[in-house]
Short mmCIF file of C-alpha atoms in Angstrom, two decimals:
data_model
loop_
_atom_site.label_atom_id
_atom_site.label_comp_id
_atom_site.label_asym_id
_atom_site.label_seq_id
_atom_site.Cartn_x
_atom_site.Cartn_y
_atom_site.Cartn_z
CA MET O 1 -0.12 0.15 0.17
CA PRO O 2 1.40 3.36 -1.03
CA THR O 3 2.59 5.73 1.85
CA ILE O 4 0.04 8.36 2.33
CA ALA O 5 1.29 12.05 2.48
CA PRO O 6 -0.59 14.03 5.52
CA HIS O 7 -3.08 16.29 4.37
CA PRO O 8 -1.99 19.89 3.99
CA VAL O 9 -2.99 22.73 6.48
CA ALA O 10 -5.41 24.78 4.62
CA THR O 11 -4.43 28.32 4.42
CA GLU O 12 -7.09 31.04 4.40
CA PRO O 13 -6.61 33.03 1.51
CA THR O 14 -6.36 37.07 2.14
CA SER O 15 -9.65 38.59 1.36
CA PRO O 16 -9.39 40.36 -2.02
CA ALA O 17 -10.01 43.83 -2.38
CA ARG O 18 -13.21 45.28 -3.03
CA THR O 19 -14.35 47.22 -5.88
CA GLY O 20 -11.32 48.90 -7.24
CA SER O 21 -9.13 46.73 -5.57
CA SER O 22 -5.73 46.44 -7.67
CA LEU O 23 -5.54 43.24 -10.12
CA ALA O 24 -2.08 42.63 -8.24
CA ALA O 25 -4.17 41.75 -4.92
CA LEU O 26 -6.72 39.87 -6.82
CA PHE O 27 -3.92 37.66 -8.58
CA LEU O 28 -2.26 36.97 -5.37
CA THR O 29 -5.38 35.84 -3.63
CA SER O 30 -6.53 33.66 -6.69
CA LYS O 31 -3.00 32.24 -6.90
CA LYS O 32 -2.95 31.27 -3.10
CA ALA O 33 -6.39 29.56 -3.51
CA LEU O 34 -5.09 27.83 -6.66
CA LEU O 35 -2.01 26.48 -4.75
CA HIS O 36 -3.94 25.37 -1.80
CA GLY O 37 -6.65 23.82 -3.99
CA ASN O 38 -4.06 22.13 -5.94
CA ASN O 39 -2.39 20.71 -2.88
CA VAL O 40 -5.78 19.34 -1.42
CA CYS O 41 -6.62 17.92 -4.52
CA ASN O 42 -3.30 16.07 -4.99
CA HIS O 43 -3.50 14.86 -1.69
CA ALA O 44 -7.13 13.53 -1.89
CA SER O 45 -6.07 11.99 -5.29
CA THR O 46 -3.28 10.13 -3.49
CA LEU O 47 -5.73 8.88 -0.74
CA ALA O 48 -8.09 7.81 -3.30
CA ALA O 49 -5.28 5.54 -4.98
CA GLY O 50 -4.58 4.26 -1.71
CA SER O 51 -8.07 3.64 -0.91
CA SER O 52 -8.55 1.47 -4.21
CA ASN O 53 -5.65 -0.60 -3.16
CA LEU O 54 -7.24 -0.93 0.49
CA THR O 55 -10.54 -2.04 -1.19
CA VAL O 56 -8.53 -4.75 -3.16
CA ASP O 57 -6.91 -6.05 -0.02
CA ILE O 58 -10.02 -5.82 2.28
CA LEU O 59 -11.85 -7.82 -0.16
CA THR O 60 -9.32 -10.40 -0.43
CA LEU O 61 -8.80 -10.74 3.46
CA ASP O 62 -12.71 -10.84 3.77
CA ALA O 63 -12.89 -13.63 1.30
CA LYS O 64 -10.04 -15.52 3.15
CA ILE O 65 -11.36 -14.79 6.56
CA GLN O 66 -14.97 -16.10 5.48
CA TRP O 67 -13.39 -19.06 3.95
CA LEU O 68 -11.52 -19.97 7.12
CA THR O 69 -14.69 -19.21 9.26
CA ARG O 70 -16.86 -21.62 7.24
CA ASN O 71 -14.32 -24.43 7.57
CA VAL O 72 -14.17 -23.66 11.17
CA ILE O 73 -17.79 -23.96 11.56
CA GLY O 74 -17.64 -27.06 9.85
CA GLN O 75 -15.18 -28.60 12.14
CA LEU O 76 -17.29 -27.22 15.10
CA LYS O 77 -20.14 -28.90 13.56
CA ALA O 78 -18.51 -32.24 13.47
CA ALA O 79 -17.03 -31.58 17.26
CA ASN O 80 -20.49 -30.99 18.21
CA SER O 81 -21.70 -34.10 16.89
CA ILE O 82 -19.06 -35.99 19.01
CA ALA O 83 -20.02 -34.19 22.09
CA LYS O 84 -23.74 -35.12 21.16
CA TYR O 85 -22.43 -38.81 20.73
CA LEU O 86 -20.72 -38.64 24.26
CA GLU O 87 -23.82 -37.23 25.83
CA SER O 88 -25.97 -40.02 24.20
CA GLU O 89 -23.77 -42.88 25.36
CA ARG O 90 -23.21 -41.12 29.03
CA ASP O 91 -27.40 -41.06 29.14
CA ARG O 92 -27.49 -44.58 27.93
CA ALA O 93 -25.05 -45.87 30.17
CA HIS O 94 -26.89 -44.08 33.26
CA SER O 95 -30.23 -45.32 32.16
CA VAL O 96 -28.89 -48.84 32.04
CA ALA O 97 -27.49 -48.22 35.35
CA ARG O 98 -30.83 -46.84 36.71
CA GLU O 99 -32.88 -49.63 35.42
CA TRP O 100 -30.54 -52.05 37.20
CA ASP O 101 -31.07 -50.30 40.43
CA ARG O 102 -35.03 -50.70 39.95
CA ALA O 103 -34.36 -54.26 39.22
CA ARG O 104 -32.38 -54.35 42.34
CA SER O 105 -34.81 -52.87 44.57
CA ARG O 106 -37.37 -55.16 42.74
CA ARG O 107 -35.16 -58.28 43.73
CA THR O 108 -34.46 -56.92 47.28
CA ARG O 109 -37.73 -56.39 48.04
CA SER O 110 -38.87 -59.66 47.02
CA LEU O 111 -36.22 -61.15 48.94
CA ASP O 112 -37.02 -59.04 51.84
CA ALA O 113 -40.64 -60.59 51.46
CA ILE O 114 -39.82 -64.12 51.61
CA LEU O 115 -37.33 -63.29 54.78
CA ASP O 116 -40.28 -61.77 56.43
CA GLN O 117 -42.55 -64.60 55.72
CA LEU O 118 -39.68 -67.02 57.13
CA GLY O 119 -39.52 -65.01 59.91
CA ASN O 120 -43.33 -65.33 60.78
CA GLN O 121 -43.08 -69.04 60.37
CA ALA O 122 -42.82 -70.55 63.63
CA VAL O 123 -40.93 -73.87 63.75
CA PRO O 124 -42.13 -76.19 66.89
CA PRO O 125 -39.41 -77.18 69.14
CA SER O 126 -40.32 -81.03 68.42
CA LEU O 127 -39.03 -80.70 64.89
CA HIS O 128 -35.41 -79.68 65.71
CA LYS O 129 -34.57 -80.29 69.05
CA THR O 130 -33.17 -83.88 68.53
CA VAL O 131 -31.37 -82.69 65.17
CA SER O 132 -27.61 -82.76 65.62
CA GLY O 133 -25.17 -80.67 63.25
CA SER O 134 -26.00 -77.37 61.35
CA SER O 135 -28.97 -76.61 59.03
CA VAL O 136 -28.72 -77.52 55.23
CA PHE O 137 -28.91 -73.89 54.75
CA GLY O 138 -25.50 -73.41 56.73
CA SER O 139 -27.06 -71.79 59.53
CA PRO O 140 -25.08 -72.18 62.72
CA ARG O 141 -27.75 -71.42 65.03
CA SER O 142 -29.65 -74.75 64.85
CA ASP O 143 -29.91 -75.97 68.48
CA THR O 144 -28.29 -79.11 68.98
CA GLY O 145 -28.83 -81.57 72.01
CA LYS O 146 -30.10 -84.58 73.49
CA GLN O 147 -32.79 -86.67 72.84
CA LEU O 148 -36.22 -85.18 74.69
CA PRO O 149 -37.58 -87.29 77.47
CA ASP O 150 -40.78 -87.46 75.72
CA THR O 151 -39.78 -88.28 72.31
CA PRO O 152 -40.59 -91.99 70.98
CA GLN O 153 -38.42 -94.83 72.28
CA LEU O 154 -36.74 -97.21 70.06
CA GLY O 155 -38.40 -100.39 71.29
CA ILE O 156 -42.04 -100.84 70.86
CA ASN O 157 -43.42 -103.45 72.79
CA GLY O 158 -47.06 -103.47 73.48
CA LYS O 159 -48.42 -101.13 75.71
CA ALA O 160 -45.06 -99.50 76.41
CA SER O 161 -45.23 -98.35 72.57
CA LEU O 162 -48.66 -96.93 72.84
CA GLY O 163 -47.28 -94.86 76.06
CA ALA O 164 -44.55 -93.53 74.03
CA SER O 165 -46.92 -91.85 71.41
CA HIS O 166 -49.24 -90.30 74.42
CA LEU O 167 -46.03 -88.81 75.85
CA ASN O 168 -45.32 -87.33 72.65
CA GLN O 169 -48.71 -85.71 72.31
CA GLU O 170 -48.05 -84.12 76.01
CA SER O 171 -44.70 -82.95 74.75
CA ASP O 172 -46.38 -80.55 71.89
CA GLN O 173 -48.92 -79.60 74.69
CA THR O 174 -46.39 -78.60 77.01
CA VAL O 175 -43.92 -76.54 74.60
CA GLN O 176 -43.28 -73.12 75.35
CA GLU O 177 -45.35 -70.12 73.65
CA ARG O 178 -45.10 -69.91 69.82
CA SER O 179 -43.69 -66.54 70.29
CA ARG O 180 -40.81 -67.89 71.87
CA TRP O 181 -40.53 -70.51 69.12
CA LYS O 182 -37.70 -70.45 66.44
CA THR O 183 -38.71 -69.52 63.06
CA LEU O 184 -37.54 -70.82 59.59
CA ARG O 185 -35.51 -67.80 59.36
CA ASP O 186 -33.39 -69.00 62.26
CA PHE O 187 -31.96 -71.62 60.14
CA ILE O 188 -30.64 -69.84 57.34
CA ASP O 189 -27.18 -67.93 57.23
CA GLU O 190 -28.26 -64.28 57.09
CA ARG O 191 -24.66 -63.28 57.16
CA SER O 192 -24.02 -64.76 53.81
CA ILE O 193 -26.97 -62.64 52.56
CA GLU O 194 -25.48 -59.52 54.12
CA GLU O 195 -22.28 -60.07 52.52
CA ALA O 196 -23.66 -60.72 49.33
CA LEU O 197 -25.72 -57.54 49.32
CA GLU O 198 -22.56 -55.70 50.69
CA ARG O 199 -20.44 -57.13 47.58
CA ILE O 200 -23.18 -55.69 45.01
CA GLU O 201 -23.22 -52.23 46.79
CA GLU O 202 -19.45 -52.18 46.40
CA GLU O 203 -19.56 -53.20 42.69
CA ARG O 204 -22.48 -50.72 42.01
CA LEU O 205 -20.14 -48.16 43.71
CA GLN O 206 -17.35 -49.18 41.07
CA LEU O 207 -19.85 -48.60 38.32
CA ASP O 208 -20.66 -45.14 39.56
CA ASP O 209 -16.95 -44.02 39.69
CA SER O 210 -16.45 -45.74 36.41
CA LEU O 211 -19.31 -43.82 34.79
CA ALA O 212 -18.17 -40.75 36.51
CA ARG O 213 -14.89 -40.64 34.59
CA SER O 214 -16.50 -39.57 31.51
CA TYR O 215 -19.78 -38.00 33.14
CA ASP O 216 -18.50 -34.28 32.62
CA PHE O 217 -17.30 -35.21 28.95
CA PRO O 218 -20.28 -33.68 26.97
CA GLN O 219 -20.06 -30.30 28.99
CA ALA O 220 -16.54 -29.73 28.82
CA LEU O 221 -16.46 -30.24 24.95
CA ASP O 222 -19.52 -28.11 24.61
CA GLU O 223 -17.50 -25.26 26.70
CA GLN O 224 -14.64 -25.74 24.17
CA ILE O 225 -16.78 -25.45 21.29
CA SER O 226 -18.49 -22.38 22.57
CA ALA O 227 -15.19 -20.93 23.34
CA VAL O 228 -13.92 -21.38 19.77
CA ARG O 229 -17.33 -20.31 18.37
CA ASP O 230 -17.67 -17.03 20.29
CA SER O 231 -13.71 -16.10 19.25
CA LEU O 232 -14.73 -16.23 15.59
CA PRO O 233 -14.66 -13.00 13.69
CA GLN O 234 -18.02 -11.22 13.81
CA PHE O 235 -19.29 -10.21 10.57
CA SER O 236 -21.64 -7.20 10.02
CA ALA O 237 -25.17 -7.42 8.58
CA GLU O 238 -24.19 -5.47 5.69
CA PRO O 239 -22.01 -7.52 3.24
CA ILE O 240 -18.30 -6.00 3.10
CA LEU O 241 -18.58 -5.76 -0.72
CA HIS O 242 -21.56 -3.24 -0.13
CA GLU O 243 -19.81 -1.13 2.53
CA VAL O 244 -16.47 -0.77 0.39
CA HIS O 245 -18.65 0.01 -2.52
CA ARG O 246 -20.50 2.51 -0.48
CA HIS O 247 -17.42 4.13 0.45
CA MET O 248 -15.69 4.20 -2.78
CA THR O 249 -18.84 5.88 -4.40
CA GLU O 250 -18.70 8.53 -1.94
CA GLN O 251 -15.20 8.89 -2.49
CA ASP O 252 -15.53 9.42 -6.21
CA ARG O 253 -18.26 11.69 -5.78
CA LEU O 254 -16.16 13.94 -3.36
CA VAL O 255 -13.11 13.86 -5.71
CA HIS O 256 -15.13 14.62 -8.88
CA ALA O 257 -16.72 17.71 -6.77
CA MET O 258 -13.10 18.73 -5.73
CA ALA O 259 -11.83 18.28 -9.16
CA GLU O 260 -14.58 20.72 -10.33
CA ASP O 261 -13.98 23.36 -7.64
CA LEU O 262 -10.17 23.13 -8.60
CA GLU O 263 -11.35 23.63 -12.28
CA GLY O 264 -13.22 26.86 -11.14
CA ILE O 265 -10.43 27.94 -9.14
CA ALA O 266 -8.10 27.48 -12.07
CA ARG O 267 -10.47 29.37 -14.54
CA HIS O 268 -10.67 32.08 -12.23
CA PHE O 269 -6.93 32.67 -11.72
CA GLY O 270 -6.49 32.63 -15.51
CA GLN O 271 -8.95 35.36 -15.77
CA VAL O 272 -7.28 37.53 -13.28
CA LYS O 273 -3.96 36.74 -14.80
CA ASP O 274 -5.28 37.55 -18.26
CA ALA O 275 -6.63 40.64 -16.78
CA LEU O 276 -3.53 41.57 -15.29
CA GLN O 277 -1.52 41.06 -18.23
CA VAL O 278 -3.75 43.16 -20.45
CA GLU O 279 -3.30 45.98 -17.70
CA ASP O 280 0.68 45.44 -17.64
CA ASP O 281 0.29 45.95 -21.56
CA GLY O 282 -1.33 49.28 -20.87
CA GLY O 283 -4.94 48.34 -21.80
CA VAL O 284 -7.74 49.39 -20.01
CA ILE O 285 -10.33 46.99 -18.55
CA ASP O 286 -14.05 47.69 -18.21
CA MET O 287 -15.04 48.31 -14.62
CA ASP O 288 -17.86 45.53 -14.78
CA ASP O 289 -15.10 43.06 -15.64
CA ILE O 290 -13.11 43.96 -12.43
CA ARG O 291 -16.23 43.93 -10.23
CA THR O 292 -17.23 40.38 -11.65
CA LEU O 293 -13.55 39.49 -10.89
CA ASP O 294 -13.59 41.02 -7.55
CA GLN O 295 -16.96 39.29 -6.49
CA ASP O 296 -15.56 35.93 -7.85
CA THR O 297 -12.41 36.24 -5.74
CA ASN O 298 -14.61 37.07 -2.77
CA GLU O 299 -16.32 33.43 -3.16
CA LEU O 300 -12.98 31.76 -3.22
CA SER O 301 -12.85 31.58 0.43
CA ALA O 302 -16.12 29.59 0.32
CA VAL O 303 -14.91 27.18 -2.37
CA VAL O 304 -11.73 26.57 -0.33
CA ARG O 305 -13.60 25.75 2.88
CA ASP O 306 -15.67 23.27 0.36
CA LEU O 307 -12.10 21.63 -0.82
CA ASP O 308 -10.77 21.43 2.80
CA GLN O 309 -14.32 19.72 3.95
CA SER O 310 -14.34 17.38 0.94
CA GLY O 311 -10.60 16.62 1.58
CA ARG O 312 -11.03 15.73 5.28
CA SER O 313 -13.94 13.75 4.04
CA VAL O 314 -11.62 11.81 1.76
CA GLU O 315 -9.32 11.33 4.13
CA ASP O 316 -11.98 10.08 6.77
CA LEU O 317 -13.17 7.33 4.04
CA HIS O 318 -9.60 6.42 3.65
CA GLU O 319 -9.17 6.16 7.37
CA GLN O 320 -12.38 3.91 7.76
CA LEU O 321 -11.01 1.60 4.97
CA SER O 322 -7.57 1.49 6.80
CA ALA O 323 -9.44 0.50 9.94
CA ILE O 324 -11.47 -2.19 8.19
CA LYS O 325 -8.19 -3.71 6.54
CA THR O 326 -6.83 -3.40 10.15
CA SER O 327 -9.73 -5.46 11.64
CA LYS O 328 -9.55 -8.13 8.68
CA LEU O 329 -5.81 -8.62 9.80
CA GLN O 330 -6.74 -8.80 13.37
CA ASP O 331 -9.53 -11.27 12.39
CA LEU O 332 -6.87 -13.02 10.32
CA GLU O 333 -4.38 -13.37 13.33
CA THR O 334 -7.54 -14.21 15.43
CA HIS O 335 -7.82 -17.50 12.95
CA GLN O 336 -4.30 -18.37 13.64
CA ALA O 337 -5.21 -18.61 17.37
CA ILE O 338 -8.58 -20.44 16.55
CA LEU O 339 -6.51 -23.06 14.50
CA THR O 340 -4.25 -23.51 17.75
CA ARG O 341 -7.51 -24.05 19.82
CA LEU O 342 -8.59 -26.45 17.15
CA GLU O 343 -5.69 -28.63 17.33
CA ASP O 344 -6.39 -28.67 21.28
CA LEU O 345 -9.89 -29.51 20.87
CA GLU O 346 -9.12 -32.33 18.39
CA GLU O 347 -6.66 -33.84 21.14
CA THR O 348 -9.29 -33.14 23.59
CA MET O 349 -11.86 -35.17 21.75
CA VAL O 350 -9.32 -37.94 20.85
CA ALA O 351 -8.83 -38.29 24.21
CA MET O 352 -12.47 -38.35 25.41
CA LEU O 353 -13.25 -40.73 22.64
CA ALA O 354 -10.68 -43.35 23.93
CA GLU O 355 -11.54 -42.80 27.59
CA GLN O 356 -15.38 -43.27 26.62
CA ASP O 357 -14.29 -46.70 24.94
CA ALA O 358 -12.59 -47.62 28.12
CA VAL O 359 -15.74 -46.53 30.55
CA HIS O 360 -18.06 -48.44 28.15
CA HIS O 361 -16.14 -51.89 28.26
CA GLU O 362 -15.70 -51.23 31.82
CA ALA O 363 -19.09 -50.34 32.60
CA ASN O 364 -20.63 -53.50 30.45
CA PHE O 365 -18.24 -55.80 32.36
CA LEU O 366 -19.54 -54.61 35.80
CA LEU O 367 -23.00 -54.47 34.63
CA GLU O 368 -22.89 -58.15 33.61
CA THR O 369 -21.48 -58.85 37.00
CA LEU O 370 -24.36 -57.18 38.75
CA ASN O 371 -26.85 -58.92 36.74
CA SER O 372 -25.28 -62.12 37.57
CA ARG O 373 -25.49 -60.86 41.26
CA LEU O 374 -29.17 -60.42 40.54
CA MET O 375 -29.68 -63.68 39.29
CA GLU O 376 -27.85 -65.13 42.57
CA LEU O 377 -30.54 -63.29 44.51
CA GLU O 378 -33.30 -64.63 42.55
CA LYS O 379 -32.01 -68.18 42.80
CA LEU O 380 -31.53 -67.39 46.51
CA GLU O 381 -35.09 -66.30 46.60
CA GLU O 382 -36.35 -69.45 44.86
CA ALA O 383 -34.32 -71.64 47.06
CA TYR O 384 -35.95 -69.83 50.12
CA LEU O 385 -39.44 -70.11 48.51
CA ALA O 386 -38.61 -73.87 47.90
CA TYR O 387 -37.53 -74.17 51.62
CA ARG O 388 -40.54 -72.51 52.90
CA ARG O 389 -42.63 -75.02 50.59
CA SER O 390 -40.73 -77.94 51.67
CA TYR O 391 -41.17 -76.95 55.51
CA ALA O 392 -44.98 -77.18 54.72
CA ARG O 393 -44.71 -80.45 53.11
CA LEU O 394 -42.29 -81.57 55.92
CA LEU O 395 -45.53 -80.76 58.27
CA GLN O 396 -47.64 -82.80 56.36
CA GLU O 397 -45.09 -85.58 56.31
CA MET O 398 -44.64 -85.45 59.97
CA ALA O 399 -48.46 -85.62 60.57
CA ARG O 400 -48.51 -88.48 58.00
CA ARG O 401 -45.69 -90.52 59.82
CA GLU O 402 -47.80 -89.76 63.15
CA ARG O 403 -50.86 -91.50 61.46
CA TYR O 404 -48.53 -94.30 60.23
CA ARG O 405 -47.34 -94.76 63.68
CA ALA O 406 -50.50 -94.77 65.47
CA GLU O 407 -51.91 -97.65 62.97
CA MET O 408 -48.46 -99.64 63.52
CA GLU O 409 -49.28 -98.99 67.24
CA GLU O 410 -52.80 -100.28 67.04
CA ILE O 411 -51.70 -103.12 65.01
CA VAL O 412 -48.87 -104.13 67.32
CA HIS O 413 -51.03 -103.80 70.21
CA GLY O 414 -53.80 -106.15 68.81
CA MET O 415 -51.24 -108.72 67.93
CA VAL O 416 -49.67 -108.43 71.45
CA GLU O 417 -53.07 -109.18 72.92
CA ARG O 418 -53.72 -112.10 70.40
CA LEU O 419 -50.39 -113.63 71.20
CA GLU O 420 -50.92 -113.37 75.07
CA ARG O 421 -54.30 -115.25 74.63
CA TYR O 422 -52.79 -118.03 72.66
CA ARG O 423 -50.14 -118.27 75.41
CA ASP O 424 -52.88 -118.38 77.88
CA GLU O 425 -54.68 -121.05 76.01
CA GLU O 426 -51.32 -122.86 75.59
CA ILE O 427 -50.73 -122.65 79.22
CA GLN O 428 -53.96 -124.08 79.88
CA ARG O 429 -53.43 -126.85 77.51
CA ARG O 430 -50.24 -127.98 78.83
CA HIS O 431 -51.65 -127.75 82.18
CA GLU O 432 -54.47 -130.15 81.27
CA PHE O 433 -52.05 -132.67 79.62
CA PHE O 434 -49.90 -132.53 82.45
CA THR O 435 -52.53 -133.26 85.04
CA GLN O 436 -53.87 -136.26 82.93
CA GLU O 437 -50.62 -137.82 81.81
CA GLY O 438 -47.90 -136.43 84.06
CA GLU O 439 -48.00 -138.87 86.65
CA PHE O 440 -47.40 -141.60 84.11
CA ILE O 441 -44.21 -139.86 82.71
CA PRO O 442 -40.81 -140.35 84.29
CA GLU O 443 -39.19 -136.87 85.15
CA ASP O 444 -36.02 -137.91 83.52
CA LEU O 445 -37.90 -139.02 80.33
CA CYS O 446 -38.55 -135.36 79.04
CA PRO O 447 -37.53 -132.96 81.87
CA PHE O 448 -38.97 -129.79 80.05
CA VAL O 449 -42.52 -130.96 79.75
CA THR O 450 -43.51 -128.98 82.67
CA ASP O 451 -41.96 -125.79 80.97
CA PRO O 452 -44.45 -122.78 80.26
CA PRO O 453 -44.61 -121.44 76.65
CA ALA O 454 -42.21 -119.02 75.43
CA ARG O 455 -43.46 -115.47 75.56
CA TRP O 456 -43.52 -113.49 72.38
CA SER O 457 -42.80 -109.94 71.86
CA LEU O 458 -42.55 -107.40 69.35
CA ALA O 459 -40.05 -104.77 68.73
CA ASN O 460 -39.05 -102.14 66.02
CA THR O 461 -35.68 -102.36 64.13
CA GLY O 462 -35.09 -98.86 63.49
CA GLU O 463 -35.53 -95.24 64.88
CA ASP O 464 -38.91 -93.61 64.24
CA ASP O 465 -38.82 -89.75 64.05
CA GLY O 466 -42.63 -89.10 64.03
CA ARG O 467 -43.79 -86.14 65.68
CA VAL O 468 -47.36 -85.02 66.47
CA ILE O 469 -48.06 -81.72 64.63
CA ALA O 470 -50.80 -79.34 66.07
CA GLU O 471 -53.71 -78.91 63.69
CA GLY O 472 -52.96 -74.94 63.37
CA LEU O 473 -49.51 -75.87 61.91
CA LEU O 474 -50.98 -78.06 59.34
CA GLU O 475 -53.42 -75.28 58.46
CA GLU O 476 -50.68 -72.90 58.04
CA ALA O 477 -48.89 -75.54 56.12
CA CYS O 478 -51.87 -76.01 53.58
CA HIS O 479 -52.07 -72.07 53.03
CA ILE O 480 -48.35 -72.09 52.22
CA LEU O 481 -48.60 -74.84 49.60
CA GLU O 482 -51.70 -72.94 48.26
CA ASP O 483 -50.02 -69.69 47.94
CA THR O 484 -47.12 -71.18 46.04
#
């Protein structure tokens, strides 16, 4: 861009002489006005040429900046799509985690419900007092102890066997209050349940920690994108081409007007010069012409002021174009800084995507583990439901065995009575035989002829674990089986 000379300071020409003034004074005034106008116009012409160069530079810079801006906006759109992807992945993972939380709540509530049912199901002491060892459910709290004094004896012998059943009935009638009985819940290992729930909670916290690593990624990326977008050069609503065209049109109008004013001053100066030459040559100038030249000279000050004003306007337009170019150069420098930010943004996105991928795999692994834990709780619940159902069937089985015992005792009692009757009959027959024939039989011929018949007895060959089950417990067992 060419160097622009500073605007010359306008010199107010001296007022021309009034009518009758000498032509020499008019000549000097006109010459000063012409020289001053020429300087102003030359300066304006130089500025106009510089403005043309500025216009080319401005349009070139603006086109480059707009091209860079469009590219940056395109890259920001791509970055924004990545931010939306990260946000959708985050929301999806948290949605899956919340769904798992709801499934866990349902599973734990269901497990608590069955545990409460087990805790409300009383177990008569006659069932477990003779059991040695721990429960099949791993509970160390199952009581071990000696055989109750009122439990059935191993031997069944006539009326003595019937007495064992009677004692068993009395035992169930004398047990402690049901509120002090053990419950089905006392026979399970609740510590293992607590440990399982604690393990689930620890793994759930691990999932939270894993998801938290990428939780702020979308917001952080959006902030970086917004920072780059906010730093982009701002374009005015009016296209730069229109703005420059308006400036150049106004400048051309001013320069054209200044040229016309300068031509007028030059023409007036020529007229005064010609008149002065005529006077020097001894000629006579008409007074009307002198007055006309004098009036025109008086108007030079206004013309010069117009030239100065137009020159300042041209200078202002040039400065405005220079300011626009400076602004465009600053916008170009801004794009250099934006390029650095875009490189940082790219590195950030690559790191975020890699971390998001790691979080995704880790979260999926933890969710698979947590889902397997829920399946374990479900199986545990099914086992406790089966436990409660089996207990109900156990009560029915104990009642069935008691009925079997009663039937067997009745049969045995009848058999014992028949054997006793047969023995009494045998004793009577032997007595009759010995009474009739004994005195004729030597004692050493058959020494055992006087022996009484053998006494026959019945005995069981195994343990019988039958128990008398109260009718109320049997009704509860029926309700349990109906519910399941």
